[in-house]
XYZ file of C-alpha atoms in Angstrom:
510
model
C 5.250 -2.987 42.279
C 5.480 -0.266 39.605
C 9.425 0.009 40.146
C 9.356 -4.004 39.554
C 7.484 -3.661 36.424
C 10.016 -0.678 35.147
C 13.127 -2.781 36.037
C 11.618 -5.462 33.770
C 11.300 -7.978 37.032
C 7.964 -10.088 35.605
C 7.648 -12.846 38.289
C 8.033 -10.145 41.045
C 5.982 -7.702 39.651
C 3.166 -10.698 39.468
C 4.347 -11.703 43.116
C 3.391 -8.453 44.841
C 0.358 -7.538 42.126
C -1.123 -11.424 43.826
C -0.386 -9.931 46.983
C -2.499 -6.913 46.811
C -5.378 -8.981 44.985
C -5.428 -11.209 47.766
C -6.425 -8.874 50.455
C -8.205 -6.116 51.121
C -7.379 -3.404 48.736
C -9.871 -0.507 47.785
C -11.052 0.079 44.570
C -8.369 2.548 43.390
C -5.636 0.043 44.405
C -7.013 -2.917 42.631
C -7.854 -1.188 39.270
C -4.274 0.225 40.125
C -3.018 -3.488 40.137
C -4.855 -4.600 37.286
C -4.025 -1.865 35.286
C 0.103 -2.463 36.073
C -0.678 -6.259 35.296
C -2.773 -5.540 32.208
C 0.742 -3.700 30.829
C 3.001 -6.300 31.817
C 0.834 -9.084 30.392
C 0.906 -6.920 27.009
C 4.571 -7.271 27.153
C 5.083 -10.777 28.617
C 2.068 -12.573 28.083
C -0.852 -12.556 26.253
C -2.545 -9.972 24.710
C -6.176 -10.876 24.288
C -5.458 -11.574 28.265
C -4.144 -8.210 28.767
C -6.906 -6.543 27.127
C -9.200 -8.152 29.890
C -7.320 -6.842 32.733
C -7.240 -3.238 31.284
C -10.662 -3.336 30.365
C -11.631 -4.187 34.477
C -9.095 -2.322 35.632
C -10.516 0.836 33.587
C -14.184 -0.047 34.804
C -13.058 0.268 38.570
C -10.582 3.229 37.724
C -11.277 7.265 38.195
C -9.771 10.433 36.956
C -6.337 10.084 35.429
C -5.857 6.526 36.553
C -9.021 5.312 34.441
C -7.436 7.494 31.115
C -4.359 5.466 31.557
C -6.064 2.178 31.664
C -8.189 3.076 28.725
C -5.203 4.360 26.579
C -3.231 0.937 27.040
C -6.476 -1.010 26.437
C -6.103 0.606 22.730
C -3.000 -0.544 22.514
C -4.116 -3.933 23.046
C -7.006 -3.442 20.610
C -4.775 -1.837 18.217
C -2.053 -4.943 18.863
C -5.204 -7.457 17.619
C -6.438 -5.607 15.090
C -9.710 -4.523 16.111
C -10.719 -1.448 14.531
C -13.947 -1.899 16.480
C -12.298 -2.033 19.556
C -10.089 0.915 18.852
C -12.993 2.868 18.301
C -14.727 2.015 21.220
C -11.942 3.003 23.290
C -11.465 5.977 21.610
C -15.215 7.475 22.402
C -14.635 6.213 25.916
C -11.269 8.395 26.215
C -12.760 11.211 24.505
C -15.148 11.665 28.025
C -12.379 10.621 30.582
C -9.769 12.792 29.449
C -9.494 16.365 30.574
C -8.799 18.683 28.119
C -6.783 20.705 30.394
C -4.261 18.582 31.052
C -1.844 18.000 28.285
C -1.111 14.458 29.168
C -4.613 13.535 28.998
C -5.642 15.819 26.236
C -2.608 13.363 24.110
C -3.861 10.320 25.247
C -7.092 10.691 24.133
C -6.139 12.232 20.536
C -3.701 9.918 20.104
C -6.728 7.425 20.277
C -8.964 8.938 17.993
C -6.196 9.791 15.472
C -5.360 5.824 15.278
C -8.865 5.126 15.062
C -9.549 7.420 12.191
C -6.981 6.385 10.384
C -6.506 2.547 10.641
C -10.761 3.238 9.814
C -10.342 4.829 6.482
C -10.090 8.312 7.158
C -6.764 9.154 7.176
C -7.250 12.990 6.378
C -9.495 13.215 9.933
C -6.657 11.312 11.670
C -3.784 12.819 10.850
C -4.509 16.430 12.432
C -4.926 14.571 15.827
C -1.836 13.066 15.707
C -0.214 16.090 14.512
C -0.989 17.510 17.480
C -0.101 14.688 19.818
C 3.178 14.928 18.659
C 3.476 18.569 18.970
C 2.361 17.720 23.493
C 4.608 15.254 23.388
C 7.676 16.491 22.123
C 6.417 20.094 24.566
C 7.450 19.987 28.596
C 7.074 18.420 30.829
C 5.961 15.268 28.838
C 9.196 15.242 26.535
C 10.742 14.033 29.222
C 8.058 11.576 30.607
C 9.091 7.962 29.075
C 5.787 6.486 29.252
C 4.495 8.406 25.964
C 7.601 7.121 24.069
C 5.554 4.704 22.173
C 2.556 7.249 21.789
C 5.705 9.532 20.655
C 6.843 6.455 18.065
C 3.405 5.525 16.523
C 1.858 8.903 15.645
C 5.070 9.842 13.875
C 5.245 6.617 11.629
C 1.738 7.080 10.912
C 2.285 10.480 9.681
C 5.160 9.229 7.675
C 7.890 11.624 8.694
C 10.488 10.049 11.877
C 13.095 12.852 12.144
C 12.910 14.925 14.810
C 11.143 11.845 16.792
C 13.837 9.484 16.477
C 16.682 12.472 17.965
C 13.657 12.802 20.609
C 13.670 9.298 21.170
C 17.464 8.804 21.440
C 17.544 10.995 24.337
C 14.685 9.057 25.966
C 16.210 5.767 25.704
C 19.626 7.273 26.678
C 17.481 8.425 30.013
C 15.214 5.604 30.176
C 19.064 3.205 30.493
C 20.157 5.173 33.405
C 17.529 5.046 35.224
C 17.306 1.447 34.696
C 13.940 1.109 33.467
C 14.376 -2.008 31.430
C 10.722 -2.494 31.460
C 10.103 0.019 28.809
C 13.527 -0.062 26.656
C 12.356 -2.882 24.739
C 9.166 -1.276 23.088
C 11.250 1.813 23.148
C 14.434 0.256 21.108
C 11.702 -1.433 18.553
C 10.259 1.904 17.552
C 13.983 3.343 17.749
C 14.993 0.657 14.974
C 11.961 1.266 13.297
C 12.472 4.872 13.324
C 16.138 4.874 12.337
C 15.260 2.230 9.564
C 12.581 4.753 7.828
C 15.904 7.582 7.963
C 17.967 5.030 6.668
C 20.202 4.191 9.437
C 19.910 0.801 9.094
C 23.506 0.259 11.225
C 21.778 1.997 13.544
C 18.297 -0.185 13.126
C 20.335 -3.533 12.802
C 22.199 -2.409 16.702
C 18.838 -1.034 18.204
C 16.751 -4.231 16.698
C 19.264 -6.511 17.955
C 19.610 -5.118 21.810
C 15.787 -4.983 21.625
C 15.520 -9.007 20.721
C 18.428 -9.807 22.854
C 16.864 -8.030 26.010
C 13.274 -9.215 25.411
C 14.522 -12.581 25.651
C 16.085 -12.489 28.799
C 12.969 -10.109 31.188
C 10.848 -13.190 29.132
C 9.023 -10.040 26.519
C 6.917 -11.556 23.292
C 4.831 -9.147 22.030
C 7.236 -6.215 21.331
C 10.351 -8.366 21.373
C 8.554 -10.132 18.128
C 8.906 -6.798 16.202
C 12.558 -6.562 17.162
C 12.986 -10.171 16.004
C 11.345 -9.275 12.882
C 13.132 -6.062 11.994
C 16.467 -8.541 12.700
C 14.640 -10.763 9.954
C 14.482 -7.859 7.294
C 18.054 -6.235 8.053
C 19.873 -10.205 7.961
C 18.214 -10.433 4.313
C 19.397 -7.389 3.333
C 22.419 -8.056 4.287
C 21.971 -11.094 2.684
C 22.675 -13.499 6.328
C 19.439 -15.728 5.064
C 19.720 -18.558 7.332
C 20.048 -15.651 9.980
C 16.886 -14.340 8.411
C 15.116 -17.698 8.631
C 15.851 -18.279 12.157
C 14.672 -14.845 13.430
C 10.854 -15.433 11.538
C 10.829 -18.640 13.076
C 11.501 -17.247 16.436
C 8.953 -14.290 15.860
C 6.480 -16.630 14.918
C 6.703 -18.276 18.694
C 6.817 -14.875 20.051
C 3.424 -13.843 18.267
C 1.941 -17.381 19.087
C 3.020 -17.054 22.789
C 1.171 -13.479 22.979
C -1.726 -14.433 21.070
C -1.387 -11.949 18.120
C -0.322 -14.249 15.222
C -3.484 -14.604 12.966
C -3.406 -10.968 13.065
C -0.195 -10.282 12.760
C 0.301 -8.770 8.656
C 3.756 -7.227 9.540
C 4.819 -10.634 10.285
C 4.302 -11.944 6.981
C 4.978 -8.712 5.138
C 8.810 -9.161 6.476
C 8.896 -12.875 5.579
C 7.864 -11.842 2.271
C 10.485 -9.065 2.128
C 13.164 -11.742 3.183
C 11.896 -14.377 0.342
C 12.316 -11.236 -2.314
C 16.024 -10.685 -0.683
C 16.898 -14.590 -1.601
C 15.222 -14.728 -5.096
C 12.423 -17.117 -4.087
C 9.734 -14.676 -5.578
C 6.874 -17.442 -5.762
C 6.780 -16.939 -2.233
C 6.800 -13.952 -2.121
C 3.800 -13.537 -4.277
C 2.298 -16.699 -2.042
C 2.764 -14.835 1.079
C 1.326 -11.716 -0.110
C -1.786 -13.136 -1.975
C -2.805 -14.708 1.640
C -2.431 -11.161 2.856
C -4.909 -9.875 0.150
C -7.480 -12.800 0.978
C -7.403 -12.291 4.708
C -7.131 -8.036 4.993
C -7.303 -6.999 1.571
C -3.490 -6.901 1.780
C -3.005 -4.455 4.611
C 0.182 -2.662 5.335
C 2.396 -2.770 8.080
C 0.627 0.671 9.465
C -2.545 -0.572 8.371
C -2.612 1.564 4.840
C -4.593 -0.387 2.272
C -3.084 -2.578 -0.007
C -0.052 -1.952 1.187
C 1.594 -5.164 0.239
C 1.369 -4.038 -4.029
C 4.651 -2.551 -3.968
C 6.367 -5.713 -3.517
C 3.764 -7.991 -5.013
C 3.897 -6.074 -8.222
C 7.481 -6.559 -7.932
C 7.594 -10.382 -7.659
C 4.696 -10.514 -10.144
C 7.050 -9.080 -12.798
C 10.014 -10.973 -12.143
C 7.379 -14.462 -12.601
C 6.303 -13.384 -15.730
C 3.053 -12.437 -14.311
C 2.448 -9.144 -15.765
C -1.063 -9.277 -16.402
C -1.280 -9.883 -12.389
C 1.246 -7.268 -11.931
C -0.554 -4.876 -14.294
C -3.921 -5.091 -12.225
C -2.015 -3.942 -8.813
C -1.141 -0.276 -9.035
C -4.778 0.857 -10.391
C -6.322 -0.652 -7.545
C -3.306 0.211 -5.029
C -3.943 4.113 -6.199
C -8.279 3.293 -5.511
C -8.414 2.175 -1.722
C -5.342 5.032 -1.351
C -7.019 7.779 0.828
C -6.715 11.304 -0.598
C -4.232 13.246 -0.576
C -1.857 10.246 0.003
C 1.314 10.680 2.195
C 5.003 11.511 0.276
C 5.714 7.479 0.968
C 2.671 6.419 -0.367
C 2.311 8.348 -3.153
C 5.796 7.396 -4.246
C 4.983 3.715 -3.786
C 1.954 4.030 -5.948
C 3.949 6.250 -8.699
C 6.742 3.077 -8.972
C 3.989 0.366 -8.697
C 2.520 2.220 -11.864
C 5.907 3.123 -13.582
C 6.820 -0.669 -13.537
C 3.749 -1.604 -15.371
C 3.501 1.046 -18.044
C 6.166 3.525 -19.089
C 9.104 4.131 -17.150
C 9.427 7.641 -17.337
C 6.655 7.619 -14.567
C 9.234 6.829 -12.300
C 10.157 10.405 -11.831
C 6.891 10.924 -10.188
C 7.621 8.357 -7.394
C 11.564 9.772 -7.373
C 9.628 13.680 -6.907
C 7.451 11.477 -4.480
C 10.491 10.125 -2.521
C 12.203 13.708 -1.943
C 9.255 14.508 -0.087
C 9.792 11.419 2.593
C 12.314 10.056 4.505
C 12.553 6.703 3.438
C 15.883 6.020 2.083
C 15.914 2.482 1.144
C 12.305 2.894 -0.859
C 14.256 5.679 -2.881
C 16.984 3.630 -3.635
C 14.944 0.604 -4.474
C 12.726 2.886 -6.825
C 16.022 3.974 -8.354
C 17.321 0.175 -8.955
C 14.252 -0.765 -10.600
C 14.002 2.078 -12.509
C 17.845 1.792 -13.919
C 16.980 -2.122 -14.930
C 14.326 -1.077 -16.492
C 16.213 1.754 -18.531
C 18.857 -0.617 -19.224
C 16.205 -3.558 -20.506
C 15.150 -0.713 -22.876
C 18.675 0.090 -24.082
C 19.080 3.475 -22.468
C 22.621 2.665 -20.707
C 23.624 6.152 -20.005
C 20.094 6.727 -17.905
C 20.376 3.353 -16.760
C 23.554 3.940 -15.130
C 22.766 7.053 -13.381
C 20.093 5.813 -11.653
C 21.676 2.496 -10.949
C 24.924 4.358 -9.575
C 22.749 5.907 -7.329
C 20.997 3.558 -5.853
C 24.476 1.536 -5.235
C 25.390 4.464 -3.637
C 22.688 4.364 -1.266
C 22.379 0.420 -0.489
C 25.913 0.595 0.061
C 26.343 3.880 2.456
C 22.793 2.236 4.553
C 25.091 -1.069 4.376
C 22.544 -3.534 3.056
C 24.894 -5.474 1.227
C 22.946 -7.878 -0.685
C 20.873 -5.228 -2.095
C 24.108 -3.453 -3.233
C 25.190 -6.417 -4.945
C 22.043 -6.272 -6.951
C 22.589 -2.841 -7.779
C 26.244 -3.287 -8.649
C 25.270 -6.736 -10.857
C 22.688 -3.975 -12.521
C 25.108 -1.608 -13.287
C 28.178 -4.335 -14.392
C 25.617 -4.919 -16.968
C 25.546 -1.704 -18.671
C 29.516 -1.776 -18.790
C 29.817 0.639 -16.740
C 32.573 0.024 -13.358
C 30.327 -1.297 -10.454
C 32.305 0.632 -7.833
C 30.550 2.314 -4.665
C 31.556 4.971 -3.467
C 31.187 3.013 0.000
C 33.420 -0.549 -0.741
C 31.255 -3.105 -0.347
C 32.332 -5.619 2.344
C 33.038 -9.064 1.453
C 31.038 -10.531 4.924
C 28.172 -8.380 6.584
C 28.440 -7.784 9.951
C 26.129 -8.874 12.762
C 23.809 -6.890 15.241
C 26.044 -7.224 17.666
C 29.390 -6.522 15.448
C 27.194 -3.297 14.312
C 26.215 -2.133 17.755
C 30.146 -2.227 19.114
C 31.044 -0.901 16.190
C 28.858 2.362 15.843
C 29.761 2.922 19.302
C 33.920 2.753 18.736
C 33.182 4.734 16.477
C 31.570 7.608 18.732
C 35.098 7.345 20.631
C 34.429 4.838 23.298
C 36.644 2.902 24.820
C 36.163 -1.076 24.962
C 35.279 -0.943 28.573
C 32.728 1.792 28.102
C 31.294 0.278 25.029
C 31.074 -2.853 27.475
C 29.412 -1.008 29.591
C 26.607 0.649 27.752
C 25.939 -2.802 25.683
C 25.950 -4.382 29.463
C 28.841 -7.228 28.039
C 32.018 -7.799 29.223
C 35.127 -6.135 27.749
C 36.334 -9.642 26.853
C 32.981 -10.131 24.419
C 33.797 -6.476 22.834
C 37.296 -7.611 22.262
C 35.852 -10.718 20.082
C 33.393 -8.679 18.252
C 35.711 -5.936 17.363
C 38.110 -8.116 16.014
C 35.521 -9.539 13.824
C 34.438 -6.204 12.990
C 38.477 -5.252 12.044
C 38.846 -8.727 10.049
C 35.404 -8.398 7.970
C 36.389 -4.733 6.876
C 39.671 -5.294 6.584
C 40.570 -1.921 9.242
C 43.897 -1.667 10.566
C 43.316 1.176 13.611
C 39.867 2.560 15.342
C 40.595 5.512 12.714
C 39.672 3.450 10.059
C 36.598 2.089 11.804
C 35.609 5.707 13.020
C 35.938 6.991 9.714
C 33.833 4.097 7.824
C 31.453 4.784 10.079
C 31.443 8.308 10.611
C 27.752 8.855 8.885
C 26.171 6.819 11.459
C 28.065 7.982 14.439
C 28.126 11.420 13.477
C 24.277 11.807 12.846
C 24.129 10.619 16.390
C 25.935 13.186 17.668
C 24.412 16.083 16.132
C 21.070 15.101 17.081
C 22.654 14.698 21.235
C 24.700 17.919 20.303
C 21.240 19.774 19.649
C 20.064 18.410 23.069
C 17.082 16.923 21.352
């Protein structure tokens, strides 16, 4: 049954899990079962049902069994939103877990770090998941995939991705040849999260769209929803809205199918995102003001009013600036103390856009200290308009060159546009150093791309994307037409960031 579940085979994982319920297993066997079932109902089903099956199966568990249980009933609780929940589990972890064991001893941190800081202590929290992340990324459990996501979450909530997404590479690069499809999914969301925060968004864009496209077909919602959503935010970028439109609607079914869609902020924190990408900023500000009335305008990690950034943003550009002007003093208030690089810098530009400008060299000091690309390049466009609303062209344009730079090299095209429509309008030559393209490529355009231009061959690029050479043919002439290359030496060298980032972190056997 367990090999079932890691090949991603739902109905015959179910099958034999029935089989072993119906007859006379012992108790170690059943809370076995129900455990294996409570995981694949996470993934495939629902989760308020999954949580029930954990929480028996960790009632009849013992010993290392009934840690496991426990650790993926918080990640049910922490998939609804119940701090409560995450607490309880937490306490009940803290007296199942031996410290002795380093597996354990992560588990059980792991859950107390997320509970302290999706609970308002972020300073208690972030210690404990310090530490996870030092056990996991320590033999043997590097190489253990089932603490990928344990790897994934503690590192966004510490706000720093690096050396966890060349970790996590080498997982998923393991995790494929062993053909355990069951746990790529989650694995390739947190990898296009990861490489999104670095700003490797060719690289989120691929991973995102493999994730959606293999949720789909082993029947995934819960984590194949944050894949679909990720697709949402990279097609607005790009500016592909009606590709953007269709991917929220589809994550919406995916959260309604697993049962997490009232609680769901990230949802509507990326539909908001994609309404700022298309100029509709009245819903933006809609979206996010239901956010504030139903969680005080959450995060996407659960920080506290972490929607302002972009709220204050839309605010302005409605004329709304005694709204706006309310935001960042608050924003800084509910921010724990001392605030993460990220955070910090997104409370430095919320302030800098409502009083004087020059403050944005706090959130630019801010950014150097985070890994965030895009947020530093979207501090740096709004920053330039605003120096070149106030008649300061030659500061303007520095800042807006930048940022041009940046959109363009992490290939969001519609936000280079911007940039480049900001800089035209100082008089100054809107030329990246990147051209921009005239059509944005899709995920999978991206994905055979990036990997053409890590020296593949079309057959072993069909291969590792698990299409047939005839399909790589098609998208790689799309991919030559749209970017106008003439040889794979073109494409290798457009590329080349991307590809060779990739390659370093392999080459360092991380």
């Amino acid at each position: 049954m367990g090999d079932a579940f890691l090949a991603g085979d739902v109905e015959r994982t179910r099958a034999l899990a029935a089989r072993v319920l119906d007859g006379p297993a012992g108790r170690a066997a059943r809370a076995q079962v129900l455990s294996t079932l409570g995981v694949l109902e996470q993934y495939a089903g629902s989760v308020p049902r999954a949580a029930e099956l954990l929480a028996t199966a960790a009632e009849l568990a013992d010993g290392s069994q009934r840690v496991w249980a426990l650790a993926e009933l918080g990640h049910t609780r922490f998939r609804l939103g119940d701090l409560a929940g995450i607490g309880d589990v937490a306490d009940r972890l803290a007296e199942a877990a031996d410290p002795g064991d380093p597996g354990q001893r992560a588990l059980a941190e792991f859950a107390r770090g997320i509970a302290l800081t999706v609970g308002g202590d972020p300073a208690a929290g972030r210690p404990l998941l310090a530490d996870v992340l030092e056990l996991l990324q320590s033999p043997p459990l590097r190489d253990d995939p089932r603490y990928l996501i344990h790897l994934g979450l503690a590192a966004g909530f510490l706000g720093d991705v690096r050396d966890v997404v060349a970790l996590g590479e080498r997982r998923l690069a393991e995790t494929r040849e062993r053909g355990a499809l069951g746990v790529l999914v989650p694995g390739l969301a947190l990898m296009a999260a990861g490489r999104a925060w670095l700003g490797d968004h060719a690289g989120a864009f691929a991973d995102a769209g493999e994730a959606a496209e293999l949720g789909e077909q082993l029947g995934y919602a819960a984590d194949t929803a944050v894949a679909v959503e990720m697709l949402a935010w990279q097609s607005a970028a790009r500016g592909l809205h009606d590709d953007a439109r269709r991917a929220l609607e589809r994550a919406r079914a995916l959260t309604d199918q697993a049962g997490t869609t009232s609680v769901h902020a990230h949802q509507a924190i990326t539909a908001a995102f994609c309404a700022l990408c298309r100029g509709d900023l009245a819903e933006t500000a809609a979206l996010l003001e239901a956010r504030i009335a139903a969680d005080g305008g959450l995060g996407s990690l659960g920080e506290p009013s972490g929607v302002a950034p972009t709220l204050v943003e839309a605010y302005l550009g409605l004329g709304r600036t005694a709204d706006a002007a309310a935001l960042p003093q608050r924003y800084a208030t509910v921010t724990p103390q001392p605030p993460p690089p990220p955070t910090a810098a997104l409370v430095a530009r919320c302030r800098a856009l409502t009083a004087a400008a020059e403050g944005a060299e706090a959130a630019l000091a801010a950014h150097a200290q985070a890994p965030d690309a895009f947020e530093a390049a979207r501090t740096r466009l709004l920053y330039g308009a605003r120096l070149r609303r106030a008649g300061r062209r030659v500061a303007a344009r520095e800042q807006l060159r930048a940022a041009l730079d940046a959109f363009a090299a992490m290939d969001l095209t519609a936000w280079a546009r911007r940039a480049a429509d900001e800089l035209g309008a100082t008089g100054a030559t809107a030329r990246p150093r990147r051209p921009l393209a005239s059509e944005p490529l899709t995920s999978q355009e991206t994905r055979v791309a990036l990997l053409v231009a890590r020296g593949l061959s079309n057959r072993e690029v069909a291969a590792a994307l698990f299409l047939s050479p005839k399909t790589i043919e098609h998208h790689l002439a799309s991919v030559f037409r749209k970017r106008g290359f003439r040889s794979r030496t073109e494409l290798a060298s457009a590329f080349a960031t991307a590809a060779e980032q990739a390659e370093e972190r392999e080459g360092a056997g991380l």
